[in-house]
Amino acid sequence: MITIVDYGMGNLGAIVNMLEFLGYDAVMTADPLEISKASKLILPGVGAFDRAMLNLRRLGFVEPLEHAAFERKVPTLGLCLGMHLLGRGSAEGNGEPGLGWVAADTLRIDWAAEHGLKVPHVGWNSVSPVAGTPLFAESAEKPRFYFVHSYYMQCDDRGPVAATCTYGREFCCAVSQANIHGVQFHPEKSHKHGLALLKTFAEWN
Ligand SMILES: NC(=O)CC[C@H](N)C(=O)O
């Protein structure tokens, strides 16, 4: 069973539909006990960083998430804003701390204009997985995913970086750190490559 954390922000229905299309059981929950007992967790996210973190804290989800992720070492996948929440904090917010699980800060895309590009980065783009990262199934072609974001996760070092994307310049678009993973793009909007990534995650033991 894959447990999708419902803190009021994210494409939860689309994620459940995609997982069920793949033949996996998925449940949305706003129950802290269900979160702490989960066997796999997805932290979705659409919207603003501070609101998301304030919701997680107000709902009492932080401790159950940490119990599942660090005591029970449950495979955990943050999606877009959900990945940002894994870091220390975000320039998008007013200083609300993130979960602090990954040594990274979320910064605004500030280089687009010099490349004649707009922010947010919206649309399909190819992704370059780091060799050996478990998130992406081996594939001859570069996987392509759908992005909608104005901020990106800047890791302190390349250790957690699991994939990069180029939008005027290269940026981190996925992180992997033990059982903790995050992707900047939206698998639930990314058709066959999104299906492949969620299948890889769902198959993890
Ligand atoms: N799709 C989103 O919610 C984007 C996450 C974050 N607000 C960003 O702009 O990067």
Coordinates of C-alpha atoms and ligand atoms in Angstrom, one line a residue:
M1 CA 0.0 0.0 0.0
I2 CA 1.3 3.5 -0.9
T3 CA 0.2 6.2 1.4
I4 CA -0.2 9.7 0.0
V5 CA 0.0 12.4 2.6
D6 CA -3.1 14.7 2.4
Y7 CA -2.2 18.1 3.9
G8 CA -4.5 19.9 1.6
M9 CA -2.1 20.7 -1.2
G10 CA -1.3 18.5 -4.2
N11 CA -2.7 16.5 -7.1
L12 CA -3.6 13.6 -4.8
G13 CA -6.4 12.2 -7.0
A14 CA -4.2 12.1 -10.1
I15 CA -1.4 10.3 -8.1
V16 CA -3.9 7.7 -6.8
N17 CA -5.3 7.2 -10.3
M18 CA -1.9 6.7 -11.8
L19 CA -0.9 4.2 -9.1
E20 CA -4.1 2.3 -9.4
F21 CA -3.8 2.3 -13.2
L22 CA -0.4 0.6 -12.6
G23 CA -2.1 -2.0 -10.4
Y24 CA -0.9 -0.7 -7.0
D25 CA -3.0 0.0 -3.9
A26 CA -2.8 3.7 -2.9
V27 CA -4.6 5.6 -0.2
M28 CA -4.8 9.3 0.7
T29 CA -4.6 10.0 4.4
A30 CA -4.8 12.9 6.8
D31 CA -4.4 10.5 9.8
P32 CA -1.0 10.9 11.6
L33 CA -1.2 7.3 12.8
E34 CA -1.6 6.0 9.2
I35 CA 1.3 8.1 8.1
S36 CA 3.6 6.8 10.9
K37 CA 2.6 3.2 10.0
A38 CA 2.8 3.5 6.2
S39 CA 4.9 1.1 4.2
K40 CA 5.6 3.7 1.4
L41 CA 5.0 7.4 1.5
I42 CA 4.4 10.0 -1.2
L43 CA 4.5 13.7 -0.1
P44 CA 2.8 15.6 -2.9
G45 CA 2.8 19.3 -3.4
V46 CA 1.3 22.1 -5.4
G47 CA 1.4 25.6 -4.0
A48 CA 3.5 27.7 -1.6
F49 CA 6.2 26.5 0.7
D50 CA 5.3 28.2 3.9
R51 CA 1.6 27.2 3.7
A52 CA 2.6 23.6 3.1
M53 CA 5.0 23.5 6.0
L54 CA 2.5 25.3 8.3
N55 CA -0.2 22.7 7.2
L56 CA 2.2 19.8 8.0
R57 CA 2.9 21.3 11.5
R58 CA -0.7 22.2 12.2
L59 CA -1.9 18.7 11.3
G60 CA 0.7 17.1 13.4
F61 CA 2.3 15.3 10.5
V62 CA 6.0 16.1 11.0
E63 CA 6.7 13.6 13.8
P64 CA 4.8 10.7 12.1
L65 CA 6.7 11.5 8.8
E66 CA 10.0 11.5 10.7
H67 CA 9.1 8.3 12.5
A68 CA 8.2 6.6 9.2
A69 CA 11.2 8.0 7.3
F70 CA 13.9 7.6 9.9
E71 CA 12.8 5.1 12.5
R72 CA 11.2 2.7 10.0
K73 CA 13.1 3.8 7.0
V74 CA 10.1 3.8 4.8
P75 CA 10.6 4.7 1.1
T76 CA 9.5 8.3 0.8
L77 CA 9.0 10.3 -2.3
G78 CA 8.4 14.1 -2.4
L79 CA 6.8 15.5 -5.6
C80 CA 7.6 19.1 -6.7
L81 CA 6.8 21.2 -3.7
G82 CA 6.9 18.0 -1.7
M83 CA 10.6 17.7 -2.7
H84 CA 11.2 21.3 -1.5
L85 CA 9.8 20.5 1.9
L86 CA 12.5 17.9 2.4
G87 CA 15.1 20.7 2.6
R88 CA 16.0 23.3 5.2
G89 CA 13.8 26.0 3.8
S90 CA 12.8 28.0 0.7
A91 CA 13.3 31.5 -0.7
E92 CA 9.6 31.2 -1.6
G93 CA 8.6 31.6 2.0
N94 CA 9.1 33.9 4.9
G95 CA 11.5 31.7 6.8
E96 CA 9.2 28.8 7.7
P97 CA 11.7 25.9 8.2
G98 CA 11.4 22.9 6.0
L99 CA 11.7 19.3 7.3
G100 CA 15.5 19.6 7.1
W101 CA 16.0 16.0 5.9
V102 CA 18.2 16.9 2.9
A103 CA 21.1 19.4 3.2
A104 CA 19.6 21.8 0.7
D105 CA 17.9 25.1 0.3
T106 CA 15.2 25.9 -2.2
L107 CA 16.0 29.0 -4.3
R108 CA 14.2 31.0 -7.0
I109 CA 15.1 30.3 -10.7
D110 CA 16.9 33.6 -11.2
W111 CA 18.8 32.9 -14.4
A112 CA 15.9 32.5 -16.9
A113 CA 15.8 36.0 -18.2
E114 CA 19.4 36.0 -19.3
H115 CA 18.5 32.9 -21.4
G116 CA 15.3 34.6 -22.8
L117 CA 13.2 32.2 -20.7
K118 CA 10.2 32.8 -18.5
V119 CA 9.6 31.8 -14.9
P120 CA 7.8 29.6 -13.9
H121 CA 9.4 26.8 -15.9
V122 CA 6.3 25.2 -17.3
G123 CA 6.2 22.2 -19.7
W124 CA 8.0 19.1 -20.8
N125 CA 11.7 18.8 -20.4
S126 CA 14.3 16.0 -20.5
V127 CA 15.9 14.8 -17.4
S128 CA 19.5 13.5 -17.0
P129 CA 19.6 10.8 -14.2
V130 CA 22.8 10.5 -12.3
A131 CA 24.3 7.1 -13.1
G132 CA 23.2 4.4 -10.6
T133 CA 20.4 6.5 -9.1
P134 CA 17.6 4.0 -8.1
L135 CA 14.7 6.4 -9.1
F136 CA 14.9 6.1 -12.8
A137 CA 14.6 2.8 -14.7
E138 CA 17.5 2.2 -17.1
S139 CA 16.5 3.7 -20.5
A140 CA 18.2 4.3 -23.8
E141 CA 16.3 7.6 -24.1
K142 CA 16.5 10.5 -21.7
P143 CA 13.2 10.5 -19.7
R144 CA 11.0 13.5 -20.1
F145 CA 8.7 14.9 -17.4
Y146 CA 6.3 17.8 -17.0
F147 CA 7.5 20.7 -14.9
V148 CA 5.6 23.6 -13.2
H149 CA 7.9 25.5 -10.8
S150 CA 9.6 28.8 -10.1
Y151 CA 11.9 27.4 -7.4
Y152 CA 14.5 24.6 -7.4
M153 CA 16.4 22.6 -4.7
Q154 CA 20.0 23.5 -4.4
C155 CA 21.9 20.8 -2.5
D156 CA 25.0 21.7 -0.5
D157 CA 26.9 19.1 -2.4
R158 CA 26.2 16.7 -5.3
G159 CA 25.7 13.7 -2.9
P160 CA 21.9 13.7 -2.9
V161 CA 21.5 14.9 -6.5
A162 CA 19.8 12.1 -8.5
A163 CA 19.1 13.9 -11.7
T164 CA 19.5 17.3 -13.4
C165 CA 17.5 19.2 -16.0
T166 CA 18.6 22.1 -18.2
Y167 CA 16.4 25.2 -18.4
G168 CA 18.8 27.8 -19.6
R169 CA 21.3 26.3 -17.2
E170 CA 21.5 22.9 -15.3
F171 CA 19.6 22.5 -12.0
C172 CA 18.9 19.7 -9.7
C173 CA 15.6 18.1 -10.5
A174 CA 15.7 15.0 -8.3
V175 CA 17.3 13.9 -5.0
S176 CA 18.0 10.5 -3.5
Q177 CA 19.3 10.0 0.0
A178 CA 18.9 6.5 1.5
N179 CA 15.2 5.9 1.5
I180 CA 14.3 9.6 1.0
H181 CA 13.7 10.8 -2.6
G182 CA 12.2 13.8 -4.3
V183 CA 11.5 15.0 -7.8
Q184 CA 11.0 18.5 -9.1
F185 CA 8.6 17.5 -11.8
H186 CA 5.1 16.0 -11.7
P187 CA 5.1 12.3 -12.5
E188 CA 1.3 12.4 -12.3
K189 CA 1.4 14.7 -15.3
S190 CA 4.2 13.0 -17.2
H191 CA 2.5 10.0 -18.9
K192 CA 4.8 7.1 -19.7
H193 CA 7.8 8.4 -18.0
G194 CA 5.8 9.4 -14.9
L195 CA 4.2 5.9 -14.9
A196 CA 7.7 4.3 -15.1
L197 CA 9.0 6.4 -12.2
L198 CA 6.0 5.6 -10.0
K199 CA 6.3 1.9 -10.9
T200 CA 9.9 2.0 -9.9
F201 CA 9.0 3.6 -6.6
A202 CA 6.0 1.2 -6.0
E203 CA 8.2 -1.9 -6.6
W204 CA 10.7 -0.9 -3.9
N205 CA 10.9 -3.3 -1.0
Ligands
LIG1 N1 3.9 23.3 -8.8 C1 4.2 23.9 -7.6 O1 3.5 23.9 -6.7 C2 5.5 24.6 -7.6 C3 6.2 24.6 -6.3 C4 6.7 25.9 -5.9 N2 5.6 26.8 -5.5 C5 7.5 26.5 -7.0 O2 7.0 27.5 -7.6 O3 8.6 26.1 -7.4

